[in-house]
Coordinates of C-alpha atoms in Angstrom, one line a residue:
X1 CA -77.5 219.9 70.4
X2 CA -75.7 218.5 67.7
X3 CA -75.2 215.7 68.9
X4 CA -78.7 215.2 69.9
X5 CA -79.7 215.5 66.5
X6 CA -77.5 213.3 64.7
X7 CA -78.5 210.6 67.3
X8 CA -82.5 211.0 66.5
X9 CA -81.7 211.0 62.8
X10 CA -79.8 207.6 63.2
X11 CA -82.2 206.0 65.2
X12 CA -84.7 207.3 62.3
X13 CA -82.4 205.9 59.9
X14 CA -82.3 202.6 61.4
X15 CA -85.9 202.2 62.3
X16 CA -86.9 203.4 58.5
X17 CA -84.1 201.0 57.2
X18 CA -85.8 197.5 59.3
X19 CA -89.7 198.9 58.8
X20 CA -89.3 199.8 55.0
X21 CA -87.9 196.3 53.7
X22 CA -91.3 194.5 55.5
X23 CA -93.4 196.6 53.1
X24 CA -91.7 194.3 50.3
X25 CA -91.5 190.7 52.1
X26 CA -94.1 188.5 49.8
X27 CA -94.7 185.0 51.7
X28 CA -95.7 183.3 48.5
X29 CA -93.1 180.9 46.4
X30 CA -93.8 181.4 43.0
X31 CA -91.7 178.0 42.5
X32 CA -93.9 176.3 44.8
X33 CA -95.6 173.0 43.0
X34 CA -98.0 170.7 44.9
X35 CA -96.4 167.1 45.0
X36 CA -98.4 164.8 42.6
X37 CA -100.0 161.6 43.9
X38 CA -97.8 158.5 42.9
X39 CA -100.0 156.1 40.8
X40 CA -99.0 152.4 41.3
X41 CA -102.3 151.1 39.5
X42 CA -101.6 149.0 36.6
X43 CA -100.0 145.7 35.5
X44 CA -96.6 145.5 36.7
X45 CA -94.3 143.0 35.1
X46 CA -90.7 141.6 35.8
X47 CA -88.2 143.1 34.1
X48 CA -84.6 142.2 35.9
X49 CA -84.2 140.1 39.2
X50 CA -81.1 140.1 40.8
X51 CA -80.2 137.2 44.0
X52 CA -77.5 138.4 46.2
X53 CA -77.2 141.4 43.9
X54 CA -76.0 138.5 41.0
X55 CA -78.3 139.4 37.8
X56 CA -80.5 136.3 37.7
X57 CA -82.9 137.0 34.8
X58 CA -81.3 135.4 32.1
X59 CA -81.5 131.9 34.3
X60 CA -85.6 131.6 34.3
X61 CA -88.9 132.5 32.6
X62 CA -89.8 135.4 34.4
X63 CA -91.8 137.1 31.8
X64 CA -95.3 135.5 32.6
X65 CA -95.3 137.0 35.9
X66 CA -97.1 139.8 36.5
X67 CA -98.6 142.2 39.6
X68 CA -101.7 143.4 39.1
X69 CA -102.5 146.6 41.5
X70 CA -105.5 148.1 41.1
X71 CA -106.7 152.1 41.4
X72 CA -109.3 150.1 43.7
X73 CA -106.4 148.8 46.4
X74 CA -106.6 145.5 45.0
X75 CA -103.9 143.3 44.0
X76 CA -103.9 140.2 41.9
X77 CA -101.1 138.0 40.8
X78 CA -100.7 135.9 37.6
X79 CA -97.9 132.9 37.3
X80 CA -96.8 133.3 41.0
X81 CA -93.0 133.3 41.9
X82 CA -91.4 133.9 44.9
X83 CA -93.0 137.2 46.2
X84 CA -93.6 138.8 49.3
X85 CA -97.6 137.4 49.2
X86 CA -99.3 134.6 47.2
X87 CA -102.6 134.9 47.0
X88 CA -104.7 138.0 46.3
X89 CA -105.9 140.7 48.4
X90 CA -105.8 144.5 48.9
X91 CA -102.3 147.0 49.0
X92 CA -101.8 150.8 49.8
X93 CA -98.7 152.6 50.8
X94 CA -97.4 154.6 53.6
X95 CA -97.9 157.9 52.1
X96 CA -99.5 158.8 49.1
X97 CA -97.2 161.8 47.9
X98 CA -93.9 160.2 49.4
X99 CA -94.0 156.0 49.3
X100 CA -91.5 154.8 50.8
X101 CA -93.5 151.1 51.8
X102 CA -96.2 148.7 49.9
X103 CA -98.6 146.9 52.5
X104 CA -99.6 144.2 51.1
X105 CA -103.0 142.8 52.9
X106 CA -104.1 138.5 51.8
X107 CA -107.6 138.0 51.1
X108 CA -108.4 136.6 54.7
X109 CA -104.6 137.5 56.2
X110 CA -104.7 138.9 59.9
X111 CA -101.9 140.6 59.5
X112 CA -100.4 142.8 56.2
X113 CA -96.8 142.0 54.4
X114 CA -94.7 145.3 54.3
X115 CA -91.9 146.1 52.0
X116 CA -89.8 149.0 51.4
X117 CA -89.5 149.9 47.6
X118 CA -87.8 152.1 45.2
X119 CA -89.9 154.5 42.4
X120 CA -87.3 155.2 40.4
X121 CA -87.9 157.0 36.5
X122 CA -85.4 154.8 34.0
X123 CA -85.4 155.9 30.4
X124 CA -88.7 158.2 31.0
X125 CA -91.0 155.2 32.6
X126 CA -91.5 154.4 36.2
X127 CA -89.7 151.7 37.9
X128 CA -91.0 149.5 41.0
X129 CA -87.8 148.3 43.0
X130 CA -88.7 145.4 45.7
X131 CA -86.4 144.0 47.3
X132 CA -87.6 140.9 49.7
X133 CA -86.0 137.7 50.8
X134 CA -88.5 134.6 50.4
X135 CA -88.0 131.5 52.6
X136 CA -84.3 131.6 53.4
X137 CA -83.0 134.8 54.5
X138 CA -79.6 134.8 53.3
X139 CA -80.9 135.1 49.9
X140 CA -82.1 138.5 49.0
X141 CA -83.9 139.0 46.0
X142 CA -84.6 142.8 44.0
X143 CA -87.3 142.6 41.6
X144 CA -87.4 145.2 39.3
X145 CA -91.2 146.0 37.4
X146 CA -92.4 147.7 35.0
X147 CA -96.1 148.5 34.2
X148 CA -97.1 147.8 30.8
X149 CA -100.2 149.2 28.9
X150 CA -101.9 146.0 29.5

């Protein structure tokens, strides 16, 4: 009989011990924060460009050029360089919480232009990394931009 009841009372114990720690389980995460939309709308202007990872800016004018990428999805470019498109048109990226590509569309194009990028914060301001390889493709290009208040 003894026996019998130490065996109910451990099966009690048991059962109260996995039932009475659900009464406490709390599916919310108070650390949860909703991932911000990544705003590429702005003027976006050269700041370094590197050929064959060889820092190159020092060797041209590259301050007149600038991206323009509008809140709208359109793109404009002043002072052209090399660069993935040439004339004007429409971008968006793969994924408006986590960009990982730019599609850039030509006014009039059949087909978009896409490039992987980097997003990088340097020295508290947002950094566009693209690296693309105009023309000849054993010269790779990294353009990094910055948007200016412009």
């Amino acid at each position: 009989m003894k026996n019998i009841i130490k065996k109910t009372g451990s099966v009690l114990l048991m059962a109260l011990a996995l039932t009475g720690c659900s009464q406490f389980s709390d599916d919310s995460n108070p650390y949860d924060v909703a991932e911000a939309v990544k705003s590429f709308g702005g003027v976006w202007k050269l700041k370094s460009v590197t050929r064959n990872n060889i820092d190159i800016t020092a060797d041209m004018d590259f301050s007149k050029f600038e991206l323009h990428m509008g809140d709208d999805g359109r793109y404009h470019i002043e002072n052209y360089l090399p660069f993935v498109v040439e004339k004007d048109g429409t971008w968006h990226t793969d994924d408006p919480l986590y960009p990982f590509q730019l599609s850039f569309l030509e006014d009039g194009a059949a087909s978009s232009v896409d490039v992987n990028f980097n997003f990088p914060v340097v020295n508290g301001q947002r950094s566009l990394l693209i690296t693309l390889s105009p023309g000849c493709a054993s010269n790779v290009y990294t353009y990094t931009l910055e948007r200016t208040d412009k």
